[in-house]
XYZ file of C-alpha atoms in Angstrom:
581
model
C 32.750 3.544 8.047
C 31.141 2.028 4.725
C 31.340 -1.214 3.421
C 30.723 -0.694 0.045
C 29.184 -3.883 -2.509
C 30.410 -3.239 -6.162
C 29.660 -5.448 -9.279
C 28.122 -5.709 -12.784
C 24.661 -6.176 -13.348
C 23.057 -9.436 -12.413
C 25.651 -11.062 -10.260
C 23.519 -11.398 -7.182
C 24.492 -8.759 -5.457
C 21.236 -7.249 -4.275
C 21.172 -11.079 -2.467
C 24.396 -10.642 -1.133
C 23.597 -7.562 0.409
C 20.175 -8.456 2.304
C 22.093 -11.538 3.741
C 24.571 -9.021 5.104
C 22.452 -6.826 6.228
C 19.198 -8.739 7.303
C 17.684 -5.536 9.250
C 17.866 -2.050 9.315
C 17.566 -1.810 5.684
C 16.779 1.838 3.706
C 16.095 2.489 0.215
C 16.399 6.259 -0.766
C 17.594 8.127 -3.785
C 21.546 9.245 -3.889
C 21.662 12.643 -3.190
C 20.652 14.639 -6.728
C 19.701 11.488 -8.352
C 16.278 9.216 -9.268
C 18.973 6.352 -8.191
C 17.838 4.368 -5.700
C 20.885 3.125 -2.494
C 20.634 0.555 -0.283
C 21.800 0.801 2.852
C 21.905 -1.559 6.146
C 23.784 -2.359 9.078
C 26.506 -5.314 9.433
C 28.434 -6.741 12.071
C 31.827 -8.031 11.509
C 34.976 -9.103 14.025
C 32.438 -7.528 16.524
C 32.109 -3.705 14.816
C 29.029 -2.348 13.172
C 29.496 -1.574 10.006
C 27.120 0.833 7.563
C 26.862 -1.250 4.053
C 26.202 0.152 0.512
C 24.789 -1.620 -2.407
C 25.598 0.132 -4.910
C 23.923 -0.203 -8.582
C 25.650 -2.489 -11.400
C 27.846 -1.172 -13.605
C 30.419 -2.558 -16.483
C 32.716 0.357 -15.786
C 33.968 3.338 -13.218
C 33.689 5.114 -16.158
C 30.758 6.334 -16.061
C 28.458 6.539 -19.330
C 25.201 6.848 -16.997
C 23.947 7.716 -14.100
C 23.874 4.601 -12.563
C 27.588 4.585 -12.975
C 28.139 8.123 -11.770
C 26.596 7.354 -8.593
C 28.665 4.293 -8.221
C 31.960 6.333 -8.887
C 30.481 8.830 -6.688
C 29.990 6.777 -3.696
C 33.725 4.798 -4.328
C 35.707 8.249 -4.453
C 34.593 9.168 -0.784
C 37.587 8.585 2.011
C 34.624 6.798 3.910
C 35.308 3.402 2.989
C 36.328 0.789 5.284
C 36.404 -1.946 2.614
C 35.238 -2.757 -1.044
C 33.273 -5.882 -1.736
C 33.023 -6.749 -5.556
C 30.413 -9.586 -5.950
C 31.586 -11.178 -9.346
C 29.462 -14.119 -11.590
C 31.923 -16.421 -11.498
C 30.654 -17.834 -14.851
C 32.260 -14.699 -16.714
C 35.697 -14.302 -14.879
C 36.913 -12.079 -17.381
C 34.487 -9.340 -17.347
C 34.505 -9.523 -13.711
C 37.854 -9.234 -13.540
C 38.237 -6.040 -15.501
C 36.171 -4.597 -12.964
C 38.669 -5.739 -10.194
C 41.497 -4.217 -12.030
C 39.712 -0.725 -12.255
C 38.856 -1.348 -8.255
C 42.306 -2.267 -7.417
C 43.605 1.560 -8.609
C 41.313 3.115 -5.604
C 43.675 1.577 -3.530
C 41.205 0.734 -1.027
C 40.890 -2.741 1.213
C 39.359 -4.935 -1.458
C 37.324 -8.400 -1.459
C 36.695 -10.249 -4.277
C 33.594 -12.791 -3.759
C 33.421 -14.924 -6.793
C 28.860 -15.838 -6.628
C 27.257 -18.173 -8.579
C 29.765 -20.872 -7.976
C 27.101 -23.742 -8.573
C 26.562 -22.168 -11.932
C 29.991 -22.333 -12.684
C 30.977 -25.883 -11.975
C 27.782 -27.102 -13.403
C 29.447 -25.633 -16.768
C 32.794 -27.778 -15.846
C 34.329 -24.535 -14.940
C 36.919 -24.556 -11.965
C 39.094 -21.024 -11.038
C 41.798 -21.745 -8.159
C 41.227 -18.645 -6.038
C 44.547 -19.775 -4.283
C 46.290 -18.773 -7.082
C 44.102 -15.759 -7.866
C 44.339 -14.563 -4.561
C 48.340 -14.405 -4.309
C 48.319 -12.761 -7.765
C 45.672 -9.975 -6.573
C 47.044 -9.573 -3.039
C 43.395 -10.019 -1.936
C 40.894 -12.406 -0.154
C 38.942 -14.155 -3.009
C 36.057 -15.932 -1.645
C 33.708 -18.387 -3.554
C 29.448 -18.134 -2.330
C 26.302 -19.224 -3.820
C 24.337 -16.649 -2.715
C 20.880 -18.009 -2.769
C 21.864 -21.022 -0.813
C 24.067 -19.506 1.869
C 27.264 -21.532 0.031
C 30.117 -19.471 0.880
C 28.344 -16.712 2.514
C 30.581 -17.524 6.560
C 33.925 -17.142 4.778
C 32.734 -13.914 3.237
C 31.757 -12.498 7.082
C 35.176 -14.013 7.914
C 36.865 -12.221 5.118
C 35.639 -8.499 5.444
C 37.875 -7.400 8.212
C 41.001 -8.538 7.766
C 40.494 -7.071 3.683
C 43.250 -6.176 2.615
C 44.338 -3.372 -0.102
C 45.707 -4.885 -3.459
C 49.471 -6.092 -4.635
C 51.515 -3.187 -5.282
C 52.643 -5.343 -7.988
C 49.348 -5.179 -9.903
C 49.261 -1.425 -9.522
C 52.475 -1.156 -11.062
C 51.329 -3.608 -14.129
C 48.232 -1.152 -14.119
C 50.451 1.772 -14.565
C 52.679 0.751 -17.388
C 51.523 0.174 -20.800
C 49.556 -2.910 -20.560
C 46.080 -2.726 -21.101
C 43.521 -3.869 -19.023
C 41.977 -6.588 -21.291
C 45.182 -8.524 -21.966
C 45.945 -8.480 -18.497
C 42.263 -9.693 -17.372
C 42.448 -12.359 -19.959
C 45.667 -13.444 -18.867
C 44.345 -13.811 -15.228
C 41.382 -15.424 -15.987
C 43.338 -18.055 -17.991
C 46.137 -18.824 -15.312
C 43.151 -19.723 -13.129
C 40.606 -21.255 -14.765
C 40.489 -24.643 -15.558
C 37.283 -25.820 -17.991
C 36.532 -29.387 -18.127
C 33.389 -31.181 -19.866
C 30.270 -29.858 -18.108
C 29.051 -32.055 -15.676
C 25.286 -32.246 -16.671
C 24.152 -31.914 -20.097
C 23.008 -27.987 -19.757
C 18.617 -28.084 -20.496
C 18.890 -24.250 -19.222
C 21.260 -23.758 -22.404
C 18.014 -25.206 -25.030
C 15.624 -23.425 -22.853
C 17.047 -20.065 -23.582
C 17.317 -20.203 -27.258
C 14.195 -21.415 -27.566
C 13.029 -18.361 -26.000
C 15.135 -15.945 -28.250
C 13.855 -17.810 -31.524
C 11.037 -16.602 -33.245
C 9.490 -19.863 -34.019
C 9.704 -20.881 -30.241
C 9.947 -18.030 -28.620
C 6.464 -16.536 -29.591
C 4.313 -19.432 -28.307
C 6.182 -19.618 -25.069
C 5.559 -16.147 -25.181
C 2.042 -16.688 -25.448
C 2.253 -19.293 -22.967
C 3.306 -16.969 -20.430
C 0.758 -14.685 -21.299
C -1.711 -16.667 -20.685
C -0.779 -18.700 -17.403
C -0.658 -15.006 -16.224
C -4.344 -14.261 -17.464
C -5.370 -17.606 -15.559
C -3.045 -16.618 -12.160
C -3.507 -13.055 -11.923
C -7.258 -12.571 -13.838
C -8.961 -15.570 -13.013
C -7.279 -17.002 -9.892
C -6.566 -13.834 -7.733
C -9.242 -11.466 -9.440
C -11.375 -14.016 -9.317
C -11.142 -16.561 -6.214
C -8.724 -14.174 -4.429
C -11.094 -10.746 -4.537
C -14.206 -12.603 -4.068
C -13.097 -14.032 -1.126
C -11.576 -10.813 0.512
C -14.573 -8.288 -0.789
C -17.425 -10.573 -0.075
C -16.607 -12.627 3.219
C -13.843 -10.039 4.459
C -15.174 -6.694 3.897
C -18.778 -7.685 3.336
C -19.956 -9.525 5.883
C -16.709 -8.769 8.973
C -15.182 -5.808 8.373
C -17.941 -3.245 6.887
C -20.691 -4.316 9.300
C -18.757 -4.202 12.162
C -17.326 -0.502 11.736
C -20.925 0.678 10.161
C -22.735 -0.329 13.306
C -19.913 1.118 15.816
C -20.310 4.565 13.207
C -24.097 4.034 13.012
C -24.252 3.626 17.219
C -21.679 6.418 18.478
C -21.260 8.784 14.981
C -23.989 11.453 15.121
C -22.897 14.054 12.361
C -24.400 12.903 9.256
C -21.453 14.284 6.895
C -19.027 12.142 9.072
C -20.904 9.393 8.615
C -20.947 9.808 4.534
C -17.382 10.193 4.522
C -16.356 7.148 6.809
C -18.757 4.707 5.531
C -21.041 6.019 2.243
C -20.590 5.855 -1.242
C -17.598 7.525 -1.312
C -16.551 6.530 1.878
C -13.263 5.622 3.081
C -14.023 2.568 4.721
C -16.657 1.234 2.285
C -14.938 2.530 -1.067
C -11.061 3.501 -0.069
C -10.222 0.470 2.196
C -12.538 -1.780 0.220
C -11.031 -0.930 -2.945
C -7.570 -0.486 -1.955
C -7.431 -4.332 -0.362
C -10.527 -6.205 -1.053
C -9.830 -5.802 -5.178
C -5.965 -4.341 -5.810
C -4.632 -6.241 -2.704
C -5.185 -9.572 -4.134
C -4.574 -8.842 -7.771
C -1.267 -7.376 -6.812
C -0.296 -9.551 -4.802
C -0.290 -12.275 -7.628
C 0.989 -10.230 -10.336
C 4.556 -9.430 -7.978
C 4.741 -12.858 -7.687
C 4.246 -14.090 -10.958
C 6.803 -10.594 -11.966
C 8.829 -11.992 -9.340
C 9.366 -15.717 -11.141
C 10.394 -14.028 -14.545
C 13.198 -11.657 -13.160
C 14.506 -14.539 -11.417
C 14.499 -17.092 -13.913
C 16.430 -14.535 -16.775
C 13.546 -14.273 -18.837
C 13.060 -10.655 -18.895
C 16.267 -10.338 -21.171
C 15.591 -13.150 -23.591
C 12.205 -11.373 -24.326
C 14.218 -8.034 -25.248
C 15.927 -10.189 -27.602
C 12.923 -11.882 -29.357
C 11.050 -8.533 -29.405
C 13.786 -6.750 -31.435
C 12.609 -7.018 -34.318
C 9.228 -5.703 -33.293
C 11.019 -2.520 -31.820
C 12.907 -2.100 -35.273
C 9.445 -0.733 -36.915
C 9.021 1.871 -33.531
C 12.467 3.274 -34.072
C 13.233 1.702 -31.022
C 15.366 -1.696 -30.064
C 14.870 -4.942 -28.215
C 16.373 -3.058 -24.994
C 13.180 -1.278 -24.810
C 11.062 -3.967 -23.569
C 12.188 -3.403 -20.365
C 10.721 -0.405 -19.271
C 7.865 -1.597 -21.018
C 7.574 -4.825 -19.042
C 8.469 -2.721 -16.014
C 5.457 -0.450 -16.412
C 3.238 -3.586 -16.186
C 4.281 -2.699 -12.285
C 4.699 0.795 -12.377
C 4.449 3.239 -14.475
C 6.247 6.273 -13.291
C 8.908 3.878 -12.190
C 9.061 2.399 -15.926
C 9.140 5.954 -16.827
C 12.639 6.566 -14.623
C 13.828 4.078 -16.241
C 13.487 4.903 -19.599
C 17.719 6.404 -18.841
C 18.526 3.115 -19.774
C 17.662 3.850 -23.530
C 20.783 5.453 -25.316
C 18.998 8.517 -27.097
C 16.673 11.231 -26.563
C 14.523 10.096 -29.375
C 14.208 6.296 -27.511
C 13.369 7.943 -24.460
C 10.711 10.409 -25.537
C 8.803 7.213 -27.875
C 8.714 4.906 -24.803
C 7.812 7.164 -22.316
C 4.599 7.928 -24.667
C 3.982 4.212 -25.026
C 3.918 3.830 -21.107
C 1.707 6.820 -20.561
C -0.465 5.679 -23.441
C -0.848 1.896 -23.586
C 0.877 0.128 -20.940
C -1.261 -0.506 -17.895
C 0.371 -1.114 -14.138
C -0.089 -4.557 -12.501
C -2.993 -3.546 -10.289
C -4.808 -1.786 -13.062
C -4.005 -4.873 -15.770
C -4.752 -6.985 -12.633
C -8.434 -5.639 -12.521
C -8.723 -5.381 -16.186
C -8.195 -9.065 -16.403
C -10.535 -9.622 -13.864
C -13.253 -8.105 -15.565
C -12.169 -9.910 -18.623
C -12.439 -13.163 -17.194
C -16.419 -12.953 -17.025
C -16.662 -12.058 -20.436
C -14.702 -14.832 -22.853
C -11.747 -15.672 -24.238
C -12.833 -13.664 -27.377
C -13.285 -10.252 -25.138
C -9.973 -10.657 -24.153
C -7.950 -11.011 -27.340
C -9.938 -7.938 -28.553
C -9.032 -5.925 -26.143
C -4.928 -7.573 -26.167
C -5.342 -6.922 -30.183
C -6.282 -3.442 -29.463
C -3.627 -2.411 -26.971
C -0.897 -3.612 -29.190
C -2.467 -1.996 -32.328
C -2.087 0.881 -30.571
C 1.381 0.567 -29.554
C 3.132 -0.786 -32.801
C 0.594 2.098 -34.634
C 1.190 4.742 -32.588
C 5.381 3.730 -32.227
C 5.922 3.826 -36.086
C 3.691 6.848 -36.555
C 5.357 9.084 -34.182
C 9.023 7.417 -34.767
C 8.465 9.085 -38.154
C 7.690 12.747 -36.724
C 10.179 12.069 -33.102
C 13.746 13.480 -34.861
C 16.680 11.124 -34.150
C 18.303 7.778 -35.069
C 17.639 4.129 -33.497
C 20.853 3.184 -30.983
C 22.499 -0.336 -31.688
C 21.143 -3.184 -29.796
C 23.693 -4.824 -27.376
C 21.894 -7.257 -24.570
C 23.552 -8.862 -21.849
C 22.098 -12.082 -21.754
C 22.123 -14.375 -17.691
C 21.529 -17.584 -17.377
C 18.454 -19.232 -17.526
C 17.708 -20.459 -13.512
C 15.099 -21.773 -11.566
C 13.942 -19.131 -9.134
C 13.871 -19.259 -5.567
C 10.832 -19.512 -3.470
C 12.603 -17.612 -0.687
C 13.688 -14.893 -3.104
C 10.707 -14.544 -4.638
C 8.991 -14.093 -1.402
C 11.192 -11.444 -0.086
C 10.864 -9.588 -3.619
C 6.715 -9.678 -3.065
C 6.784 -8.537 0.509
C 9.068 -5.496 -0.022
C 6.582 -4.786 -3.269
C 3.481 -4.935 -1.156
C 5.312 -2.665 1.474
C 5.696 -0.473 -1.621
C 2.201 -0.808 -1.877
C 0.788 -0.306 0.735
C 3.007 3.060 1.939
C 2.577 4.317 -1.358
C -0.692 3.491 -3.239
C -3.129 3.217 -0.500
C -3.015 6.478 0.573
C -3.488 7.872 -2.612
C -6.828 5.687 -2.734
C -8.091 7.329 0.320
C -6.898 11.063 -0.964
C -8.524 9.836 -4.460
C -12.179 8.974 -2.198
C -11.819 12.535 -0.368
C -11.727 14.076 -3.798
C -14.218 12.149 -4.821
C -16.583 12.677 -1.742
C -15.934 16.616 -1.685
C -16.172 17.051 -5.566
C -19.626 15.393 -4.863
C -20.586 17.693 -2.112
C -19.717 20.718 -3.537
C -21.171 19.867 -7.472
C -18.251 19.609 -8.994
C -18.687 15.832 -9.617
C -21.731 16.327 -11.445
C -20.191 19.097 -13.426
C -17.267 16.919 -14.565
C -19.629 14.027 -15.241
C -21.526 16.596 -17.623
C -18.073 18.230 -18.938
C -17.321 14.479 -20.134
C -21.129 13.258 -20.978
C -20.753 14.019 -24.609
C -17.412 11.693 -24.865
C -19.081 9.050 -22.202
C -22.520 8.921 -23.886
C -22.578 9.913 -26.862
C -18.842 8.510 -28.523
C -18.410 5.909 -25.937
C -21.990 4.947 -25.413
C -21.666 4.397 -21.361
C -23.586 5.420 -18.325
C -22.767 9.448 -17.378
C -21.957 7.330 -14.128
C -18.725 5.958 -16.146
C -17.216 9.918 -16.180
C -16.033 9.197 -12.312
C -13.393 6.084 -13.307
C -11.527 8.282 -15.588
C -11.845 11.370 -13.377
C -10.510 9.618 -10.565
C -8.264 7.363 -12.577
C -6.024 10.354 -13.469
C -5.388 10.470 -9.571
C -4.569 6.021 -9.763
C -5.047 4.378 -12.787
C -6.170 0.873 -10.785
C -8.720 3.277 -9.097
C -10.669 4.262 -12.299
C -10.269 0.414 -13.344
C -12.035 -0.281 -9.635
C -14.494 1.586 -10.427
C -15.457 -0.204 -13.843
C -15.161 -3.165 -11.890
C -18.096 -2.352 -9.372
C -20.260 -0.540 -12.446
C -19.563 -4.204 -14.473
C -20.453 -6.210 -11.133
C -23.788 -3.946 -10.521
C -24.769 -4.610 -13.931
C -24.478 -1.144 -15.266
C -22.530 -2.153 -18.375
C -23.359 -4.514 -20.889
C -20.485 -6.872 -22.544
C -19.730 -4.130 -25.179
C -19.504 -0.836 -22.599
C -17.699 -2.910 -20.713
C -15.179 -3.942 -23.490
C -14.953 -0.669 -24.723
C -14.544 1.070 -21.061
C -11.530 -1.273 -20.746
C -9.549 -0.333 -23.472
C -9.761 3.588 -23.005
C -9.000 3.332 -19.050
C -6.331 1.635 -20.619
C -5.114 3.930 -22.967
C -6.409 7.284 -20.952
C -4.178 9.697 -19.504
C -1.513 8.293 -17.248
C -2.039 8.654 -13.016
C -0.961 11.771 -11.401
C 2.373 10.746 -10.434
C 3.680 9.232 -13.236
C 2.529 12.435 -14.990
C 4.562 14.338 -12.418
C 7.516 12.059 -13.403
C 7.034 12.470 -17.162
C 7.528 16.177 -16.047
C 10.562 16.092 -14.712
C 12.367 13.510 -17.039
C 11.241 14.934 -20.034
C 9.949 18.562 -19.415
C 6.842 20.465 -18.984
C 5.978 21.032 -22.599
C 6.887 17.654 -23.810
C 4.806 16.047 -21.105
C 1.774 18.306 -21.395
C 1.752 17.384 -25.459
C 1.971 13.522 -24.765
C -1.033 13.720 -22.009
C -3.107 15.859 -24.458
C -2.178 13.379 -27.133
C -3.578 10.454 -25.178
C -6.571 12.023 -23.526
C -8.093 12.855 -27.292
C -6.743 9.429 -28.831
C -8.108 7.509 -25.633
C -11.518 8.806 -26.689
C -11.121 9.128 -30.466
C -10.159 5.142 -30.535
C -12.446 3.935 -28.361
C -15.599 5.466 -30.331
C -14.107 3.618 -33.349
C -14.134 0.147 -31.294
C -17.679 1.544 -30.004
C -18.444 1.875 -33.481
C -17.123 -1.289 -35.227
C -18.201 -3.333 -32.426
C -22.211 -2.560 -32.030
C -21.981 -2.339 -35.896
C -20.981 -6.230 -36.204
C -23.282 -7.175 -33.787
C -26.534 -5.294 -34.586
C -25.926 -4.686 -38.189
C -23.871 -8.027 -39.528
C -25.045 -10.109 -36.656
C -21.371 -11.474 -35.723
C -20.932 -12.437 -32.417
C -17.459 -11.385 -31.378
C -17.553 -11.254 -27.659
């Protein structure tokens, strides 16, 4: 029997669920769906239970597929008892929720989270009195503290199903909302707040223009100096040089050298395209690191409710792309993952929103371990090198975004944001969110950087290499003025973006590029032609022909714009003698 967790967006519920659960968690997609379910095992009064999180929704009506899925799963007759976690902060909402759970007719809990929130807001609801009105167990947690979190255990099997009396209210003519509202105001007591609120200025000075931009930039840059100079820099030389230089690549070139005979094995284990000395070495002396830092730092603004205060401030900014502030997320998103940002782009309310941002993300937006690297490479330039290469990238995207919002067909959707409290994140949440990343990580990426090196090392064997390398010399060398060499990071980097930016990063180490090829070789891995499986995604949310067009698109403007910046910049320097890197 299920235990199924119910409940709008951003009430905690995801916590709620992994203290339930603890172990035996699995993340797959609901049957016929990109959704992703959560499942795990729970004990309670000494039986095993299966538990569901479900995703967020406002509604059992469903208007997407998020809320299909949710329906979905509720209209099975496998469900031993529904848990709706509920920000206690916005009683009303939740409770319209509860009122739509309560016609199931199904064992119900109601677990009021974010208590501390509440009564820091001089907010007090008497789930007493709530509880004998419902007919159910209403129990108050703090999730991310534990507050709460025994009762709930206690409460989950003795739930119970609803009043009859509600149902029969629910039947007759009065509507939902007035009966919500009435709830929520024969229970809820507000008093004066009993701290003055500093979360309350911090957020709009984050959604105002005038304040909102520098923090902005702020951000921005504590993340070049955490992620580029810190972990690309500290973090990679430590693990490439002492690590895998002198411990790890030593000691399995000498076993290989001593007991490996067959020269070919030897080339693929441990040469240049081996997959101990390139795969492995890449894959966690350079992305490990770099990753690492950026889920954290990722981490810190989902939990603190910054995420949705940017949508707000970058509205306006949208407005010009056809697009709205909602848009940002994917956007922000894809500065993990790419064909994950590119799943989400369902969130955006028409076709033409969808097909715009899913060419921005294929074109412009670079994933964490591939902006990770960039940055890294940036960082032993100067401060200049990266603000042209920043100015570029969003060129590009407000350029291209108003351009092709002209020739896209459609109409912008209205902009309606849900906006959570500011908070101050926790260290133990932000933890668990970086380790089940990494897992991510390392099950899904570093495979595809070994496949990418076998690719690599037969293409080599066989010519093929050197044919691509010449296929793409007259773009390379001639438009882009870079080494032939160059031609394997964007071969490869169709197969992982971070890969083709690796691969800049040991031709910039070796001393291959100067501080122009390099700057230039940045911004079209950047805007080249988006990995493999995010192309496969693009595919399937979008269509064949509609993703063949974009990646065409981008492969000729990646080129086409970065000979311009090859161009402008060697013209400043050589011809106007500006230094501007």
């Amino acid at each position: 029997m299920n235990i199924v967790l119910v409940g709008n967006p951003n009430v905690g519920k995801s916590v709620i669920f992994n203290t339930l659960t603890k172990s035996y968690v699995t993340v797959s997609n609901y049957p016929g769906t990109t959704v992703d379910i959560s499942k795990g095992i729970g004990k309670f009064g000494g039986q095993k239970f299966s538990i569901v999180d479900t995703p967020g929704v406002n509604s059992l009506t469903p208007y997407s597929e998020d809320e299909r899925v949710t329906r979905d799963i509720l209209s099975k007759g496998d469900i031993a008892c529904i848990i709706q976690v509920a920000d206690s902060k916005n009683l009303r909402r939740s409770l319209l929720l509860t009122l739509e759970l309560i016609k199931l007719n199904l064992p119900l809990v109601l677990n009021l989270n974010m208590t501390d929130e509440a009564r820091e807001r001089g907010m007090k609801i008497d789930t007493k009195k709530l509880s004998e009105r419902l007919g159910i167990d209403v129990v108050e947690t703090v999730a991310v503290t534990g507050e709460g979190l025994p009762k709930l255990r206690a409460a989950i099997p003795k739930a119970r199903i609803p009043h009859p009396r509600i149902e029969d209210i629910l039947e007759k003519r009065h509507a939902r909302n007035r009966i919500a509202a009435y709830l929520a105001e024969e229970v809820l007591q507000v008093s004066k707040p009993l701290k003055k609120d500093v979360a309350e200025i911090i957020s709009r000075l984050t959604m105002r223009p005038v304040t909102g931009v520098p923090i902005l930039i702020l951000v921005l840059v504590f993340m070049y100096y955490f992620v580029g100079k810190f972990a690309a820099g500290a973090g990679v030389d430590f693990f490439e040089n002492t690590v895998f230089g002198k411990i790890i690549n030593p000691f399995f070139t000498n076993i290989i050298d001593k007991y490996v005979t067959m020269g070919i094995v030897k080339e693929l284990l441990v040469g240049d395209y081996g997959i101990l000395t390139m795969a492995l070495t890449y894959a966690f002396a350079i992305i490990f690191p770099i990753v690492t830092a950026f889920f954290i730092f990722f981490g810190v603004l989902e939990d603190s409710g910054y995420l949705p205060r940017l949508s707000i401030l970058s509205d306006r900014i949208f407005r010009t792309m056809g697009l709205n502030g909602r848009a940002v997320l994917p956007i922000i998103l894809g500065l993990g993952c790419g064909t994950m940002a590119t799943l989400t782009t369902r969130i955006l309310d028409t076709k033409k929103e969808r097909i715009l941002v899913t060419l921005l993300l294929a074109l412009a937006i670079p994933c964490s371990a591939q902006l990770g690297v960039i940055m890294g490479i940036l960082s032993s330039l100067s401060g200049r090198a990266l603000m042209i290469w920043m100015s570029a990238i969003l060129f590009v995207i407000i350029a291209v975004g108003f351009v092709a919002s002209k020739i896209i067909p459609g109409a912008r959707s209205p902009f309606i944001q849900e906006i959570p409290p500011i908070r101050l994140p926790q260290i133990s949440n932000i933890l668990s969110k970086t380790l089940a990343r990494l897992k991510w990580y390392l099950k899904e990426a570093v495979p595809l950087f070994v496949a990418g090196t076998l690719v690599l090392f037969v293409t080599n064997k066989i010519g093929i290499l050197k044919w691509l390398e010449h296929l793409l010399s007259p773009l390379v060398v001639n438009m882009l003025s870079l080494p032939e060499k160059a031609a394997d990071a964007f071969i490869i980097g169709f197969l992982r973006r971070d890969y083709g930016a690796a691969g800049l990063y040991m031709l910039s180490k070796s001393g291959a590029l100067d501080k122009i090829q390099v700057l230039v070789s940045l911004v079209v891995i950047t805007l080249f032609v988006p990995c493999i499986a995010q192309f496969f995604v693009m595919i399937k949310e979008r269509g064949l022909k509609a993703a063949l067009i974009i990646a065409a698109f981008v492969f000729v403007f990646a080129f086409a714009f970065g000979g311009v910046l090859n161009f402008v910049l060697r013209y400043m320097i050589f011809k106007l003698g500006i230094s501007v890197i």
